[in-house]
Every structure is written in structure tokens, then in C-alpha cells.
Amino acid sequence: MTDATIAAPRTAPRRPVRIVHIGLGRFFRAHQAWYTARAADAGSWGIAAFTVRSPRAAAELAAQDCVYTLTVRGPEVDTEERIDSVVAAHDGSDVDALCDYVSRPEVAVITLTVTEAGYGLDAEGKPDMEDPEVSGDLHGLRTGTFGAHTVLGRLIAALDARRRAGAGPIALVPCDNVPGNGPFLARGLLRFAEQISGDLAAWIRENVSFVSTSVDRITPQTTGSEVVTEPFSDWVLAGDFPAGRPAWESAGARFVNDIEPWEARKLWLLNGAHSILAFAGLTRGLQTVSEAIAHPECRALVDAFWDEAVQCLPAGTEVDDYREQLVVRFANRRIEYRLSQIATDATTKAQFRFAAVSERSIEAGRSPEASARATAAWIQWVLGRPSEADARAAEIAAAAASDDPMTALVEVISPRLAASRAFMDRVRPATAARPESLPRGAAVAS
């Protein structure tokens, strides 16, 4: 733990818990907790945060009374901010504590940052029953013998506790890079609930609001528990908060009626570019985003993908300034955002960031050339590094062992694209091409 991590002790009265957060990571601390701390009514909104897997982050934060310093790292200088909006930190396996908080009437919001793959939902938004933890939670919830190992299981347990307590409506606010993340979570959670209790599913429909969001702030992994982020931040939300919410707009958040243009712009232009830089950069021996965006071949792939992706955005969406901002943000060498961090869960990211652009380009009668090259970069990566952390590694292994690995791999992220001869004719040669800066026989750096 570095000195910069530890903030001055809490001096103001501890805020009442009115928000529960699942996914106690650095991004949450640099984003949702930061916005809450800066809201005009911050004194009325405390956060009880839960980890998803390891209890380490909760233990470290609790040891410093949940107060921490956020280092905002610009291209030349740092600034530090003391954040005290988190008032309790828990191991995610403490489902009793989660249920206790959510069953309180004053708790109005549940936010989540669990990554795209963390919801336990398949490509169609249904609970992934091939996942033993998801199926195990379903059995346990049905029989009352559960330990709730998944996000789905823990949410269902907590919402059922709120229903039984008569605590009233609540808003769920997913903050992960999934298109239409509010409806996405709503569909999956309701399908899961329907297999457990018809009464619970009906209560969720009537009492739970699912808010869609677009979130943006580069927050790289660091050593120890230091939280470092960039100066830029963005949060766009669309949906209802039936039990109230903080005045996040006073801290810069935006509330809109239609989230789609904002989430698509961010998901394709920022996150899509990040994934391209990761897959193409790592196979060229590069290590960070700033190194990759400075590499001519990687930059050309990003620019071409952006040119294709912006044509898929709704008319009137502002993109020129955003693209310029992204290049500046990516080039900030003082934010050491490692490509290996971005490359985790590569398959789900390729599905939402590349395949979505390809499908829309084809539907509009345009060439998916750039998104096909991005898909090829993903294929080169997953074939070269099968041991990298990927929640869908079993699907990748099965596809790679098939008679036609290229088609099988594309089918994992989009059956529609796998069935498109025109698309596959673009992917195959791009996949066969070897990065010029990586000599034949050279090892791929990680």
C-alpha cells in the first residue's frame, strides 16, 4: 500500500448507506464513488460496496475506514482528491450483509461494475446454465441451500429480501460496457427469477427500475491499492429512480431520454479502439496504450475502425471532437494502461465492440472491412494466447479444434457474421497476415 493511497481519517459524520455497489474495483472508486462524493447532496448518500471475487479490496479499504485518495494523472501533473463516499466495504460472499442493506427502505440504488462477462448471461442475454456457478446458484435458490456465488444469484437473494421486507421500489444501475446494459440486465435477471419464483419475478417487474448507462474514465491497474485515473470523466444515464438518487448531475453526470447514441459512441470508439490496440499491440510486442497508439500500424487499424463505426451511429452524434480527445487521452504516457489488462475477457469484448459494428455495416450495405480486420486481430490473439483470462475460453478452445477454426471462432461472437461469406472472405486473409514488426517464429509478448 503506497502513501498516496491513504487519505486523512474521516472527519465528517459517516453518511447513511443509501447506495449498494457490487464490484469494488478501481474503476468504481474513480467513477461512481467519485461522482457521489462530488454531488451537491453528497452528505445524504453513503455507499456500501461489495467485491465480486477476492475479498482483498474490501479488507484494504476497510482498514483505512473506507477513505482513500484518488490520484488524477494529467499529461504533466497530478492532483489528489480525498474520497469518502464509501462508508462500508464487504467481501462479496457476505450475502447476509448484502441482503440486510438491500432490505432497508432508505437504500434506493444498486450500482454494478462487474465487467461484461461478470453477469453470467450468454450472448442472447439468458442466464448461462453452462456455467456451473450459475446453475448451482439456481438450484440453491430454489431449495434454500444457496451460497450465491454469482452476481445473478446475489442480486436475486437481495431483491427477494427487499420484497419480503416490504421495503418498496429500487433502481438497478449497471455500469459495464454492454449495449443497452439496463434492458440486458433486466432480461437476464427476470429469466433467472422466473425459474425460481413467479411471485418474485412479478415483484421485480413492478418494483425494480433498470437504468441504462454509458461510463467513461480510463483507470489502469496499479501496484498495491493506489487508485490512479485520468482527468477526463463521463457518465450518461437513462431511466427512472423510483426511490430517489444523488444529484449526480451537479458533479457532471448527464441524464438523457435515449442512451443509445452515447453508449454506442463510447463502446465502439473508446472501448473498440482499446481492444484493437490490445490485440494488435500485444502481437507486436507493445505493452501500453500509449505505445500502441503511437505505432503506425496500430493507429491505422484504429482510424479505419473509427471511420466505419461512426457511420453506424445515429445522425447528429458528435464524433469529431471525441475522436481527437481519445487520441490525446490514449497518448498520455503518464497513465500506464497496460494492454494485457484490456485483453482479458477478449471474446465478450469482441462480440460487443467489433461484431456489432460489422453487423450494422452489412445491414446498411457498407463494407465491414475495418471491423473484419479488428475481428482478425482478436482471432490472432485468442489463438496465440489460449491461457489468457477469458470467461469463454472453453468455447474458444472448442472452436479452435474444429475443422474450420476461423468460421467457428467468428460464430462464437456472431452466428450472423459466420454465415456471411463476404465477411469471412475479409477475415481469413487478415487473420493470415502476420504483423510486420514481429518476425516469423518470434514469441508473442504479453
PDB file of N, CA and C in Angstrom, residues 258-311:
ATOM      1  N   ASP A 258     -32.582   9.037 -24.315  1.00  0.00           N
ATOM      2  CA  ASP A 258     -32.112   7.980 -25.220  1.00  0.00           C
ATOM      3  C   ASP A 258     -30.620   7.769 -24.997  1.00  0.00           C
ATOM      4  N   ILE A 259     -30.263   6.639 -24.454  1.00  0.00           N
ATOM      5  CA  ILE A 259     -28.864   6.360 -24.122  1.00  0.00           C
ATOM      6  C   ILE A 259     -28.076   5.842 -25.330  1.00  0.00           C
ATOM      7  N   GLU A 260     -28.768   5.312 -26.339  1.00  0.00           N
ATOM      8  CA  GLU A 260     -28.093   4.580 -27.405  1.00  0.00           C
ATOM      9  C   GLU A 260     -26.970   5.344 -28.094  1.00  0.00           C
ATOM     10  N   PRO A 261     -27.173   6.604 -28.519  1.00  0.00           N
ATOM     11  CA  PRO A 261     -26.049   7.280 -29.197  1.00  0.00           C
ATOM     12  C   PRO A 261     -24.812   7.415 -28.317  1.00  0.00           C
ATOM     13  N   TRP A 262     -25.017   7.647 -27.034  1.00  0.00           N
ATOM     14  CA  TRP A 262     -23.896   7.854 -26.118  1.00  0.00           C
ATOM     15  C   TRP A 262     -23.156   6.549 -25.835  1.00  0.00           C
ATOM     16  N   GLU A 263     -23.917   5.492 -25.570  1.00  0.00           N
ATOM     17  CA  GLU A 263     -23.254   4.234 -25.243  1.00  0.00           C
ATOM     18  C   GLU A 263     -22.569   3.630 -26.465  1.00  0.00           C
ATOM     19  N   ALA A 264     -23.192   3.773 -27.645  1.00  0.00           N
ATOM     20  CA  ALA A 264     -22.573   3.225 -28.847  1.00  0.00           C
ATOM     21  C   ALA A 264     -21.301   3.990 -29.194  1.00  0.00           C
ATOM     22  N   ARG A 265     -21.329   5.313 -29.073  1.00  0.00           N
ATOM     23  CA  ARG A 265     -20.140   6.114 -29.351  1.00  0.00           C
ATOM     24  C   ARG A 265     -18.990   5.686 -28.449  1.00  0.00           C
ATOM     25  N   LYS A 266     -19.280   5.554 -27.173  1.00  0.00           N
ATOM     26  CA  LYS A 266     -18.225   5.197 -26.223  1.00  0.00           C
ATOM     27  C   LYS A 266     -17.775   3.744 -26.412  1.00  0.00           C
ATOM     28  N   LEU A 267     -18.735   2.832 -26.570  1.00  0.00           N
ATOM     29  CA  LEU A 267     -18.418   1.411 -26.670  1.00  0.00           C
ATOM     30  C   LEU A 267     -17.573   1.118 -27.906  1.00  0.00           C
ATOM     31  N   TRP A 268     -17.911   1.720 -29.035  1.00  0.00           N
ATOM     32  CA  TRP A 268     -17.175   1.433 -30.263  1.00  0.00           C
ATOM     33  C   TRP A 268     -15.911   2.265 -30.386  1.00  0.00           C
ATOM     34  N   LEU A 269     -16.006   3.585 -30.121  1.00  0.00           N
ATOM     35  CA  LEU A 269     -14.847   4.425 -30.373  1.00  0.00           C
ATOM     36  C   LEU A 269     -13.781   4.298 -29.292  1.00  0.00           C
ATOM     37  N   LEU A 270     -14.160   4.311 -28.024  1.00  0.00           N
ATOM     38  CA  LEU A 270     -13.154   4.162 -26.970  1.00  0.00           C
ATOM     39  C   LEU A 270     -12.840   2.686 -26.711  1.00  0.00           C
ATOM     40  N   ASN A 271     -13.855   1.918 -26.314  1.00  0.00           N
ATOM     41  CA  ASN A 271     -13.593   0.529 -25.949  1.00  0.00           C
ATOM     42  C   ASN A 271     -13.164  -0.309 -27.154  1.00  0.00           C
ATOM     43  N   GLY A 272     -13.774  -0.062 -28.308  1.00  0.00           N
ATOM     44  CA  GLY A 272     -13.367  -0.789 -29.507  1.00  0.00           C
ATOM     45  C   GLY A 272     -11.922  -0.505 -29.858  1.00  0.00           C
ATOM     46  N   ALA A 273     -11.533   0.774 -29.789  1.00  0.00           N
ATOM     47  CA  ALA A 273     -10.137   1.121 -30.066  1.00  0.00           C
ATOM     48  C   ALA A 273      -9.194   0.500 -29.048  1.00  0.00           C
ATOM     49  N   HIS A 274      -9.587   0.510 -27.776  1.00  0.00           N
ATOM     50  CA  HIS A 274      -8.760  -0.124 -26.751  1.00  0.00           C
ATOM     51  C   HIS A 274      -8.504  -1.596 -27.085  1.00  0.00           C
ATOM     52  N   SER A 275      -9.554  -2.309 -27.488  1.00  0.00           N
ATOM     53  CA  SER A 275      -9.378  -3.731 -27.792  1.00  0.00           C
ATOM     54  C   SER A 275      -8.508  -3.932 -29.021  1.00  0.00           C
ATOM     55  N   ILE A 276      -8.679  -3.099 -30.039  1.00  0.00           N
ATOM     56  CA  ILE A 276      -7.806  -3.193 -31.215  1.00  0.00           C
ATOM     57  C   ILE A 276      -6.355  -2.969 -30.816  1.00  0.00           C
ATOM     58  N   LEU A 277      -6.110  -1.941 -30.027  1.00  0.00           N
ATOM     59  CA  LEU A 277      -4.741  -1.650 -29.589  1.00  0.00           C
ATOM     60  C   LEU A 277      -4.177  -2.806 -28.762  1.00  0.00           C
ATOM     61  N   ALA A 278      -5.039  -3.441 -27.947  1.00  0.00           N
ATOM     62  CA  ALA A 278      -4.569  -4.560 -27.129  1.00  0.00           C
ATOM     63  C   ALA A 278      -4.185  -5.751 -27.989  1.00  0.00           C
ATOM     64  N   PHE A 279      -5.094  -6.187 -28.860  1.00  0.00           N
ATOM     65  CA  PHE A 279      -4.831  -7.393 -29.653  1.00  0.00           C
ATOM     66  C   PHE A 279      -3.719  -7.160 -30.673  1.00  0.00           C
ATOM     67  N   ALA A 280      -3.774  -6.028 -31.365  1.00  0.00           N
ATOM     68  CA  ALA A 280      -2.746  -5.748 -32.367  1.00  0.00           C
ATOM     69  C   ALA A 280      -1.434  -5.328 -31.714  1.00  0.00           C
ATOM     70  N   GLY A 281      -1.523  -4.616 -30.584  1.00  0.00           N
ATOM     71  CA  GLY A 281      -0.312  -4.149 -29.924  1.00  0.00           C
ATOM     72  C   GLY A 281       0.470  -5.256 -29.264  1.00  0.00           C
ATOM     73  N   LEU A 282      -0.217  -6.144 -28.565  1.00  0.00           N
ATOM     74  CA  LEU A 282       0.479  -7.230 -27.876  1.00  0.00           C
ATOM     75  C   LEU A 282       1.183  -8.155 -28.863  1.00  0.00           C
ATOM     76  N   THR A 283       0.570  -8.408 -30.032  1.00  0.00           N
ATOM     77  CA  THR A 283       1.226  -9.268 -31.015  1.00  0.00           C
ATOM     78  C   THR A 283       2.402  -8.569 -31.695  1.00  0.00           C
ATOM     79  N   ARG A 284       2.561  -7.287 -31.431  1.00  0.00           N
ATOM     80  CA  ARG A 284       3.711  -6.537 -31.952  1.00  0.00           C
ATOM     81  C   ARG A 284       4.723  -6.237 -30.847  1.00  0.00           C
ATOM     82  N   GLY A 285       4.537  -6.838 -29.687  1.00  0.00           N
ATOM     83  CA  GLY A 285       5.489  -6.661 -28.603  1.00  0.00           C
ATOM     84  C   GLY A 285       5.312  -5.386 -27.809  1.00  0.00           C
ATOM     85  N   LEU A 286       4.179  -4.700 -27.970  1.00  0.00           N
ATOM     86  CA  LEU A 286       3.921  -3.463 -27.241  1.00  0.00           C
ATOM     87  C   LEU A 286       3.243  -3.779 -25.917  1.00  0.00           C
ATOM     88  N   GLN A 287       3.325  -2.842 -24.973  1.00  0.00           N
ATOM     89  CA  GLN A 287       2.852  -3.135 -23.625  1.00  0.00           C
ATOM     90  C   GLN A 287       1.732  -2.210 -23.136  1.00  0.00           C
ATOM     91  N   THR A 288       1.702  -0.961 -23.597  1.00  0.00           N
ATOM     92  CA  THR A 288       0.757   0.005 -23.063  1.00  0.00           C
ATOM     93  C   THR A 288      -0.042   0.660 -24.187  1.00  0.00           C
ATOM     94  N   VAL A 289      -1.159   1.291 -23.797  1.00  0.00           N
ATOM     95  CA  VAL A 289      -1.994   2.003 -24.762  1.00  0.00           C
ATOM     96  C   VAL A 289      -1.213   3.127 -25.428  1.00  0.00           C
ATOM     97  N   SER A 290      -0.430   3.872 -24.644  1.00  0.00           N
ATOM     98  CA  SER A 290       0.318   4.989 -25.230  1.00  0.00           C
ATOM     99  C   SER A 290       1.336   4.496 -26.260  1.00  0.00           C
ATOM    100  N   GLU A 291       1.970   3.348 -26.020  1.00  0.00           N
ATOM    101  CA  GLU A 291       2.893   2.778 -27.003  1.00  0.00           C
ATOM    102  C   GLU A 291       2.143   2.355 -28.265  1.00  0.00           C
ATOM    103  N   ALA A 292       0.969   1.734 -28.069  1.00  0.00           N
ATOM    104  CA  ALA A 292       0.230   1.191 -29.207  1.00  0.00           C
ATOM    105  C   ALA A 292      -0.344   2.285 -30.098  1.00  0.00           C
ATOM    106  N   ILE A 293      -0.879   3.353 -29.512  1.00  0.00           N
ATOM    107  CA  ILE A 293      -1.464   4.405 -30.341  1.00  0.00           C
ATOM    108  C   ILE A 293      -0.388   5.153 -31.117  1.00  0.00           C
ATOM    109  N   ALA A 294       0.866   5.083 -30.634  1.00  0.00           N
ATOM    110  CA  ALA A 294       1.983   5.720 -31.346  1.00  0.00           C
ATOM    111  C   ALA A 294       2.543   4.833 -32.454  1.00  0.00           C
ATOM    112  N   HIS A 295       2.128   3.572 -32.508  1.00  0.00           N
ATOM    113  CA  HIS A 295       2.625   2.644 -33.525  1.00  0.00           C
ATOM    114  C   HIS A 295       1.809   2.848 -34.806  1.00  0.00           C
ATOM    115  N   PRO A 296       2.456   3.117 -35.939  1.00  0.00           N
ATOM    116  CA  PRO A 296       1.719   3.451 -37.172  1.00  0.00           C
ATOM    117  C   PRO A 296       0.703   2.390 -37.589  1.00  0.00           C
ATOM    118  N   GLU A 297       1.039   1.110 -37.486  1.00  0.00           N
ATOM    119  CA  GLU A 297       0.109   0.061 -37.916  1.00  0.00           C
ATOM    120  C   GLU A 297      -1.108  -0.008 -36.995  1.00  0.00           C
ATOM    121  N   CYS A 298      -0.869   0.082 -35.704  1.00  0.00           N
ATOM    122  CA  CYS A 298      -1.978   0.045 -34.741  1.00  0.00           C
ATOM    123  C   CYS A 298      -2.873   1.272 -34.906  1.00  0.00           C
ATOM    124  N   ARG A 299      -2.254   2.442 -35.077  1.00  0.00           N
ATOM    125  CA  ARG A 299      -3.031   3.675 -35.255  1.00  0.00           C
ATOM    126  C   ARG A 299      -3.871   3.580 -36.521  1.00  0.00           C
ATOM    127  N   ALA A 300      -3.332   3.014 -37.594  1.00  0.00           N
ATOM    128  CA  ALA A 300      -4.082   2.887 -38.845  1.00  0.00           C
ATOM    129  C   ALA A 300      -5.294   1.978 -38.665  1.00  0.00           C
ATOM    130  N   LEU A 301      -5.134   0.880 -37.913  1.00  0.00           N
ATOM    131  CA  LEU A 301      -6.266  -0.009 -37.636  1.00  0.00           C
ATOM    132  C   LEU A 301      -7.355   0.717 -36.871  1.00  0.00           C
ATOM    133  N   VAL A 302      -6.962   1.516 -35.881  1.00  0.00           N
ATOM    134  CA  VAL A 302      -7.927   2.272 -35.079  1.00  0.00           C
ATOM    135  C   VAL A 302      -8.652   3.296 -35.934  1.00  0.00           C
ATOM    136  N   ASP A 303      -7.908   4.071 -36.733  1.00  0.00           N
ATOM    137  CA  ASP A 303      -8.535   5.102 -37.557  1.00  0.00           C
ATOM    138  C   ASP A 303      -9.534   4.497 -38.540  1.00  0.00           C
ATOM    139  N   ALA A 304      -9.170   3.378 -39.151  1.00  0.00           N
ATOM    140  CA  ALA A 304     -10.070   2.732 -40.104  1.00  0.00           C
ATOM    141  C   ALA A 304     -11.327   2.223 -39.403  1.00  0.00           C
ATOM    142  N   PHE A 305     -11.149   1.647 -38.229  1.00  0.00           N
ATOM    143  CA  PHE A 305     -12.312   1.163 -37.470  1.00  0.00           C
ATOM    144  C   PHE A 305     -13.219   2.327 -37.080  1.00  0.00           C
ATOM    145  N   TRP A 306     -12.630   3.430 -36.629  1.00  0.00           N
ATOM    146  CA  TRP A 306     -13.423   4.606 -36.282  1.00  0.00           C
ATOM    147  C   TRP A 306     -14.215   5.105 -37.493  1.00  0.00           C
ATOM    148  N   ASP A 307     -13.564   5.156 -38.665  1.00  0.00           N
ATOM    149  CA  ASP A 307     -14.258   5.621 -39.864  1.00  0.00           C
ATOM    150  C   ASP A 307     -15.487   4.767 -40.161  1.00  0.00           C
ATOM    151  N   GLU A 308     -15.367   3.469 -39.933  1.00  0.00           N
ATOM    152  CA  GLU A 308     -16.500   2.563 -40.165  1.00  0.00           C
ATOM    153  C   GLU A 308     -17.546   2.691 -39.067  1.00  0.00           C
ATOM    154  N   ALA A 309     -17.091   2.756 -37.823  1.00  0.00           N
ATOM    155  CA  ALA A 309     -18.023   2.752 -36.696  1.00  0.00           C
ATOM    156  C   ALA A 309     -18.886   4.007 -36.653  1.00  0.00           C
ATOM    157  N   VAL A 310     -18.318   5.173 -36.987  1.00  0.00           N
ATOM    158  CA  VAL A 310     -19.101   6.416 -36.885  1.00  0.00           C
ATOM    159  C   VAL A 310     -20.270   6.411 -37.865  1.00  0.00           C
ATOM    160  N   GLN A 311     -20.142   5.647 -38.949  1.00  0.00           N
ATOM    161  CA  GLN A 311     -21.250   5.552 -39.906  1.00  0.00           C
ATOM    162  C   GLN A 311     -22.417   4.740 -39.346  1.00  0.00           C
TER     163      GLN A 311
END
